[in-house]
Tab-separated table of C-alpha atoms in Angstrom:
chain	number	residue	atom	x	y	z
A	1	UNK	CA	162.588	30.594	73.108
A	2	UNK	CA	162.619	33.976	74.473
A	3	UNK	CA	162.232	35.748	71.360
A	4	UNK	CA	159.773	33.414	70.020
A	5	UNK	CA	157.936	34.179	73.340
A	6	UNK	CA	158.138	38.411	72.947
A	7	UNK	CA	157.008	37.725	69.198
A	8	UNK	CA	154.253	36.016	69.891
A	9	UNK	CA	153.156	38.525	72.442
A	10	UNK	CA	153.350	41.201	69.929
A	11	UNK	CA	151.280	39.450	67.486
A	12	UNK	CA	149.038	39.123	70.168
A	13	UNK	CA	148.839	43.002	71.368
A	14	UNK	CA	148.702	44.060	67.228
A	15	UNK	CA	145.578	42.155	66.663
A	16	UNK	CA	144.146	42.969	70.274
A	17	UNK	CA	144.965	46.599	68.614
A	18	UNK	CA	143.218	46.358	65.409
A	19	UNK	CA	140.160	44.365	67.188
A	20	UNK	CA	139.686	47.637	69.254
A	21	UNK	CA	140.088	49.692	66.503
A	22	UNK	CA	137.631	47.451	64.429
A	23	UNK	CA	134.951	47.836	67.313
A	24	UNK	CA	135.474	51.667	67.477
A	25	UNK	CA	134.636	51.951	64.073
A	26	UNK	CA	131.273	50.076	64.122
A	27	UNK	CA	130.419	52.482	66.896
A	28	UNK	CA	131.643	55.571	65.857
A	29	UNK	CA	132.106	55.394	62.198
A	30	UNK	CA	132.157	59.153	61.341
A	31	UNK	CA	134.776	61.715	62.351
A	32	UNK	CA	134.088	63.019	66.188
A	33	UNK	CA	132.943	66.256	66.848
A	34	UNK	CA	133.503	66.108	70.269
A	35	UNK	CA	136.793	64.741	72.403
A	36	UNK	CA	134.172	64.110	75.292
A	37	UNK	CA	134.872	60.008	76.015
A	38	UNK	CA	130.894	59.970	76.662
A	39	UNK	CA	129.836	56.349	75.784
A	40	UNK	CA	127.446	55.547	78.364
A	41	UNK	CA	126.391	52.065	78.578
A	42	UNK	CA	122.780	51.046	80.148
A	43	UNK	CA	122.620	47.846	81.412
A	44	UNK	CA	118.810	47.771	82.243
A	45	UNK	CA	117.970	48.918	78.617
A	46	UNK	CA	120.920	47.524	77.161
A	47	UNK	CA	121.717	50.129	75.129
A	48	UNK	CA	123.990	53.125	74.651
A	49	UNK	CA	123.980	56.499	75.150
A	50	UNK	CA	120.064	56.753	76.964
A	51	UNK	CA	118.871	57.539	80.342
A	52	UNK	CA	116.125	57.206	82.408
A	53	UNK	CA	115.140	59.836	84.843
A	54	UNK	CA	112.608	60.542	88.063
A	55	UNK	CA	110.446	63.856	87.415
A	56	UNK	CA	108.265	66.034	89.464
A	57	UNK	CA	104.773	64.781	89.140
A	58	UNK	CA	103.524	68.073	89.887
A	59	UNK	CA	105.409	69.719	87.884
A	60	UNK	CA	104.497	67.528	84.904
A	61	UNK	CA	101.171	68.389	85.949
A	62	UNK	CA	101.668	72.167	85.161
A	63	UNK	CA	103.373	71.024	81.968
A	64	UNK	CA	99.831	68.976	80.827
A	65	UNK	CA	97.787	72.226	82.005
A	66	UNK	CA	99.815	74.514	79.478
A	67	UNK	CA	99.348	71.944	76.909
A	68	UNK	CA	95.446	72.074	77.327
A	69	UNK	CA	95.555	75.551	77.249
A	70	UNK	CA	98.311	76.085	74.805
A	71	UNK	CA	97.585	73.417	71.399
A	72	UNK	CA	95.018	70.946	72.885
A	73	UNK	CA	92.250	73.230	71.398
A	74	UNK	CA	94.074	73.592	68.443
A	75	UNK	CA	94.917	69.839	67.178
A	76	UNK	CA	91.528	69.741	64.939
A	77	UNK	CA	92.728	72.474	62.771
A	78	UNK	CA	95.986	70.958	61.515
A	79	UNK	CA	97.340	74.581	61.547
A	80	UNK	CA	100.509	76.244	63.713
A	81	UNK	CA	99.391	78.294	66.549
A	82	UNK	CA	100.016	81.823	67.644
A	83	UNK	CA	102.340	80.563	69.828
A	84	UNK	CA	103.624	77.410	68.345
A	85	UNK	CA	104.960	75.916	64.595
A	86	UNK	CA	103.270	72.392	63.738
A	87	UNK	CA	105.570	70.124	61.671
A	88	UNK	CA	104.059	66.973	60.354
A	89	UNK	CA	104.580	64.267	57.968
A	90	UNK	CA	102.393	65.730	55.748
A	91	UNK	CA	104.621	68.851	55.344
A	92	UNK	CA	106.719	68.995	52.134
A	93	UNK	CA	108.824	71.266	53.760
A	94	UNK	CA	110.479	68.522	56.064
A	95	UNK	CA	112.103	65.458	55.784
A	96	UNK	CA	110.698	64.159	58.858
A	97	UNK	CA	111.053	60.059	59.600
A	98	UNK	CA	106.844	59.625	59.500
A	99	UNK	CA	107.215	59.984	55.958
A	100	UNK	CA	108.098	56.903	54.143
A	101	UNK	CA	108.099	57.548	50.311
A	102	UNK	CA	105.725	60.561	50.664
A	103	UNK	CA	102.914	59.079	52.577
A	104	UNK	CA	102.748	59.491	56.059
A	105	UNK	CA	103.199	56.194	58.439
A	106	UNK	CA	101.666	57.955	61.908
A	107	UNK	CA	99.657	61.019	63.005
A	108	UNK	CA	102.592	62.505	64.696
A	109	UNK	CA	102.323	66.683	65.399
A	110	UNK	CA	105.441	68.362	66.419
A	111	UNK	CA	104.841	71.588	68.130
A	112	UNK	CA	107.910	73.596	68.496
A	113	UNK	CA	107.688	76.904	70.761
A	114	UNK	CA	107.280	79.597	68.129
A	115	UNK	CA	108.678	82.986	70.244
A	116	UNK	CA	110.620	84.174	73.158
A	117	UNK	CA	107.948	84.523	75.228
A	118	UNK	CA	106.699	80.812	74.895
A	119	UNK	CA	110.077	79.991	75.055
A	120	UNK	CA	110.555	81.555	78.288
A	121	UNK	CA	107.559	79.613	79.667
A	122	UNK	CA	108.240	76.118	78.846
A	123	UNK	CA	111.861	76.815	79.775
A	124	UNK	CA	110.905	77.440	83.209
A	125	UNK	CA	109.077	74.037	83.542
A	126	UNK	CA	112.535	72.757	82.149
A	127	UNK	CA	114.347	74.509	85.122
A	128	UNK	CA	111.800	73.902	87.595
A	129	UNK	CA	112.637	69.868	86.618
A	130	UNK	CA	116.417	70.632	86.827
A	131	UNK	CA	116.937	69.079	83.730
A	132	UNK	CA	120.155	70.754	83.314
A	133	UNK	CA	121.680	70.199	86.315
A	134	UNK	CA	121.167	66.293	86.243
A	135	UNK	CA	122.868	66.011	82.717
A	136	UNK	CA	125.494	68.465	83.357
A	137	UNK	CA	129.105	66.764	83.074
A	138	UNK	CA	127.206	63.164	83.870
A	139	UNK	CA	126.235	63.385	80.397
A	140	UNK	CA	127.391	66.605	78.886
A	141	UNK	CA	130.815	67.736	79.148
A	142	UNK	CA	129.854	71.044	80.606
A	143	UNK	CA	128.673	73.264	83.528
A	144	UNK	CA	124.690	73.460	83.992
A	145	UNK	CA	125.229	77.002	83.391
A	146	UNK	CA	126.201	76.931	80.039
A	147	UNK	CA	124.068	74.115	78.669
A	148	UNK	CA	121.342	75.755	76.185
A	149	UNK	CA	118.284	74.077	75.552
A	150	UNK	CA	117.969	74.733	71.891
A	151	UNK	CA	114.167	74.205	71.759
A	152	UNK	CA	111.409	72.174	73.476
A	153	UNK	CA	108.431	70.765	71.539
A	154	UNK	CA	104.903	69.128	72.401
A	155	UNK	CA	104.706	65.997	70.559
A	156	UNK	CA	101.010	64.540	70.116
A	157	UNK	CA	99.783	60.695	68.720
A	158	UNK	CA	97.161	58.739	68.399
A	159	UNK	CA	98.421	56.195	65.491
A	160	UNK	CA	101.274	54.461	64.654
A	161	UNK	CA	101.254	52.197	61.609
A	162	UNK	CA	104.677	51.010	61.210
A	163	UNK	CA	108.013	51.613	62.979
A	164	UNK	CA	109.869	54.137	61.442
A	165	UNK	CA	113.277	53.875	62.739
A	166	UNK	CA	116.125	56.841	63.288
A	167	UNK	CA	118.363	58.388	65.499
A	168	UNK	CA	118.212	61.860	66.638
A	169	UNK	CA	121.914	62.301	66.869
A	170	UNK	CA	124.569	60.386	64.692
A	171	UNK	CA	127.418	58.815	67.350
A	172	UNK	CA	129.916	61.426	66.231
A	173	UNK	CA	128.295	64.282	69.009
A	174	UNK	CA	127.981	61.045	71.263
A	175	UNK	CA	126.265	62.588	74.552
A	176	UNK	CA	127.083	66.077	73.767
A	177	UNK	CA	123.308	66.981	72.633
A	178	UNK	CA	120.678	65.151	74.148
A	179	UNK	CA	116.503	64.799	73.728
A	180	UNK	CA	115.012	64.454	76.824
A	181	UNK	CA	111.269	62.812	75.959
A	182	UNK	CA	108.746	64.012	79.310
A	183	UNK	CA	104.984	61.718	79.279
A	184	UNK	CA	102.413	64.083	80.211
A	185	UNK	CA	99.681	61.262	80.427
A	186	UNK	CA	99.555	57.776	80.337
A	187	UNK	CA	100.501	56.245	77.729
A	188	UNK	CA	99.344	53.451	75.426
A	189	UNK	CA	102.118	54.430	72.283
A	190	UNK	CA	105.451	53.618	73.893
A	191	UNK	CA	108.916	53.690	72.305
A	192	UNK	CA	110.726	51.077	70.048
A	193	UNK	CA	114.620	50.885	69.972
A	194	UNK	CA	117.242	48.815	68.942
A	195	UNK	CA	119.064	47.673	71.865
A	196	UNK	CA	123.085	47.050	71.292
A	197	UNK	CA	122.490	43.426	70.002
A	198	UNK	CA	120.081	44.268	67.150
A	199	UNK	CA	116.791	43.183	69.020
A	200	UNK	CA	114.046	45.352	68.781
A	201	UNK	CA	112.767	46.267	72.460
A	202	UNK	CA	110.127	48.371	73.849
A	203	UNK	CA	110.869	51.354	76.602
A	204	UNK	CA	107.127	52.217	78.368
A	205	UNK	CA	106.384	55.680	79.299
A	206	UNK	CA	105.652	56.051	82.793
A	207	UNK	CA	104.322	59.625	84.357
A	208	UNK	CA	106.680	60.552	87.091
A	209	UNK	CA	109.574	59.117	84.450
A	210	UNK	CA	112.027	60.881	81.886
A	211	UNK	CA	114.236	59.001	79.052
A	212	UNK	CA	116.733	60.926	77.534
A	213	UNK	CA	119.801	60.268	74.484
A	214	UNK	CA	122.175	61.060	72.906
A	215	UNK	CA	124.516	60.272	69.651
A	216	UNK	CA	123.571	56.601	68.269
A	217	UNK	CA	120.447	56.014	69.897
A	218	UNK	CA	117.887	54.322	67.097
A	219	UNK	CA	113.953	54.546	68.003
A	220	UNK	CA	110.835	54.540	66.859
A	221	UNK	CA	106.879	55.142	67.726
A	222	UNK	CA	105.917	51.829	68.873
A	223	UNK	CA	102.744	50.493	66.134
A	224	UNK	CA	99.395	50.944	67.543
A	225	UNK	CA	96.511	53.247	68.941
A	226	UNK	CA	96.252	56.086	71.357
A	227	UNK	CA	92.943	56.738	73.007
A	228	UNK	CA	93.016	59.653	74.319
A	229	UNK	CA	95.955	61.114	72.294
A	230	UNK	CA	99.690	60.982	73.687
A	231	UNK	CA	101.558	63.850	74.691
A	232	UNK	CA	105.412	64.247	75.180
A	233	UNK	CA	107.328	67.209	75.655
A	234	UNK	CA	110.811	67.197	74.404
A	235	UNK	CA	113.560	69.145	75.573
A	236	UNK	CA	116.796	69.391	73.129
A	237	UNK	CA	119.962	70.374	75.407
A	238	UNK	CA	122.958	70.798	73.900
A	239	UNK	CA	126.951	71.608	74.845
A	240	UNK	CA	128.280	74.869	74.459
A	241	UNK	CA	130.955	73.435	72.272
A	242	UNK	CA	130.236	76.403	69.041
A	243	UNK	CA	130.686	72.869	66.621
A	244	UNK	CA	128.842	70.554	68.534
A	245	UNK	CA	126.025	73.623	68.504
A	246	UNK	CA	126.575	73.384	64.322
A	247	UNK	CA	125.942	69.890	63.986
A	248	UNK	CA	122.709	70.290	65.937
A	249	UNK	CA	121.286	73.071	64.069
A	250	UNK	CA	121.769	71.360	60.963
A	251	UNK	CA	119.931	68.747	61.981
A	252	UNK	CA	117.225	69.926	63.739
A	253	UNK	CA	117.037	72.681	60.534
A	254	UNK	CA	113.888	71.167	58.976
A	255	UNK	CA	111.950	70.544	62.466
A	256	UNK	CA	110.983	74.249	63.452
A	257	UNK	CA	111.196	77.958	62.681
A	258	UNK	CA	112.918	79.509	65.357
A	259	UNK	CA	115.270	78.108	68.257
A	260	UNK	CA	117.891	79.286	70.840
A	261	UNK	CA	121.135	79.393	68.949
A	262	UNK	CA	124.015	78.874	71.071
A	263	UNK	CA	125.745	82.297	69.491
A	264	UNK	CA	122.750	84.470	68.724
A	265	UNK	CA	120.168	84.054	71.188
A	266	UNK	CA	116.597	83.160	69.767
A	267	UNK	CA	115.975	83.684	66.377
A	268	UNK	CA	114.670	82.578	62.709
A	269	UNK	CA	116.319	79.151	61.823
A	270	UNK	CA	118.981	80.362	59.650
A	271	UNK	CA	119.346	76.862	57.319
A	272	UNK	CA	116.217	79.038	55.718
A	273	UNK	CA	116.431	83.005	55.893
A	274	UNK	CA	114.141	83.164	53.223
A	275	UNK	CA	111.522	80.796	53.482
A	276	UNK	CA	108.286	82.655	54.465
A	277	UNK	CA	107.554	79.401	57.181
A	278	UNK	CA	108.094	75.717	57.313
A	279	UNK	CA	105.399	75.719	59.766
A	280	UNK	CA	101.902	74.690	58.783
């Protein structure tokens, strides 16, 4: 009876065992980059792997002022900026998740920060917010110190016409690069995602409010109309971990034309050395 009893129990513990294993795989079903155990579960959104922050009002407020100043002028013309690259759907050069069989599904404009100096400028909003500091080892497995924000973009939209979801980050960096998405208005366009059940729920922008994720997190532009036009500024932060930093650049590759590479300081995306500009 005794042996019958210890069998039993290892029957039990080697299914138990392959159940786990079966449940790890549907989470993180390519190869890891990162060791990190980073899983971060959110009960309130009921989701993985995303955040929701309090930022400085007044600092967002400086934020919107550059923005004016900066592309707001500039949106008419469809064209990059001095100071800025503008990636849309309508750019052949990208593969951006607008563009559903070559015909764009929103108005989206990504403006990426285009030099060093710009750079510089937006970064210090970023460290005025302390964005750094609040994801450091809570949600990257690092110092403050030597997280790099690879770039920050101004995203602008007025029309949505269909969800067009993604993720930013496959689950295999899990929290190790983040985007941190920063309203600078009110908004009317708020964010779809796929909670961890397979529902479809809606996150709402709020000023004074941050949402950030990581690996795994699938969104979308929620449908609909934007009067006055939208504004977010996004801020990609990323380990110091040199593979984590090779992932990221390969994916972000076909967004902009120059970022801060972890190993080389800012410079020309190097997935294209010898393509005059993706921007438009």
């Amino acid at each position: 009876r005794q042996t019958k009893t210890m069998m039993l129990a290892l029957i039990f513990l080697f299914r138990l065992f392959h159940l786990s294993v079966a449940a790890a795989e549907l989470s993180f079903n390519e190869p890891l980059i990162t060791s990190c155990p980073n899983k971060v579960f959110n009960e309130q959104l009921n989701a993985i792997n995303v955040f929701e922050i309090d930022v400085d009002q007044d600092i967002v407020k400086d934020i919107r002022a550059e923005y004016e100043r900066d592309v707001r002028p500039f949106l008419s013309t469809g064209k990059s900026t001095e100071n800025f690259c503008l990636v849309t759907p309508g750019n052949p050069n990208t593969t951006t998740w607008d563009d559903v069989d070559g015909t764009a599904t929103s108005d989206i404009k990504w403006y990426s920060v285009n030099n060093r100096e710009t750079y510089d400028k937006y970064l210090h909003h970023v460290d005025r917010l302390r964005l750094k500091e609040i994801v450091a080892r809570r949600w990257i497995d690092s110092d403050a110190d030597d997280i790099t924000v690879y770039t920050m973009f101004l995203i602008v939209r007025s029309h949505t016409e269909k969800h067009t979801f993604h993720v930013d980050w496959s689950d295999r960096i899990r929290t190790q690069v983040l985007n941190v998405l920063i309203p600078l208005n009110d908004f009317q366009l708020h964010l779809a995602y796929e909670d961890i059940d397979g529902d479809v729920r809606q996150y709402e922008y709020k000023l004074g409010k941050a949402i950030g994720f990581g690996g795994g997190f699938v969104h979308s532009t929620e449908v609909g109309d934007s009067e006055p036009e939208d504004v977010l500024l996004s801020v990609y932060l990323g380990s110091p971990d040199p593979k984590i930093w090779q992932y990221a650049r390969n994916n972000i590759d076909d967004e902009l034309e120059h970022y801060m590479s972890l190993l080389k300081g800012f410079i020309h995306n190097e997935n294209y050395p010898d393509e005059d500009t993706m921007c438009q």
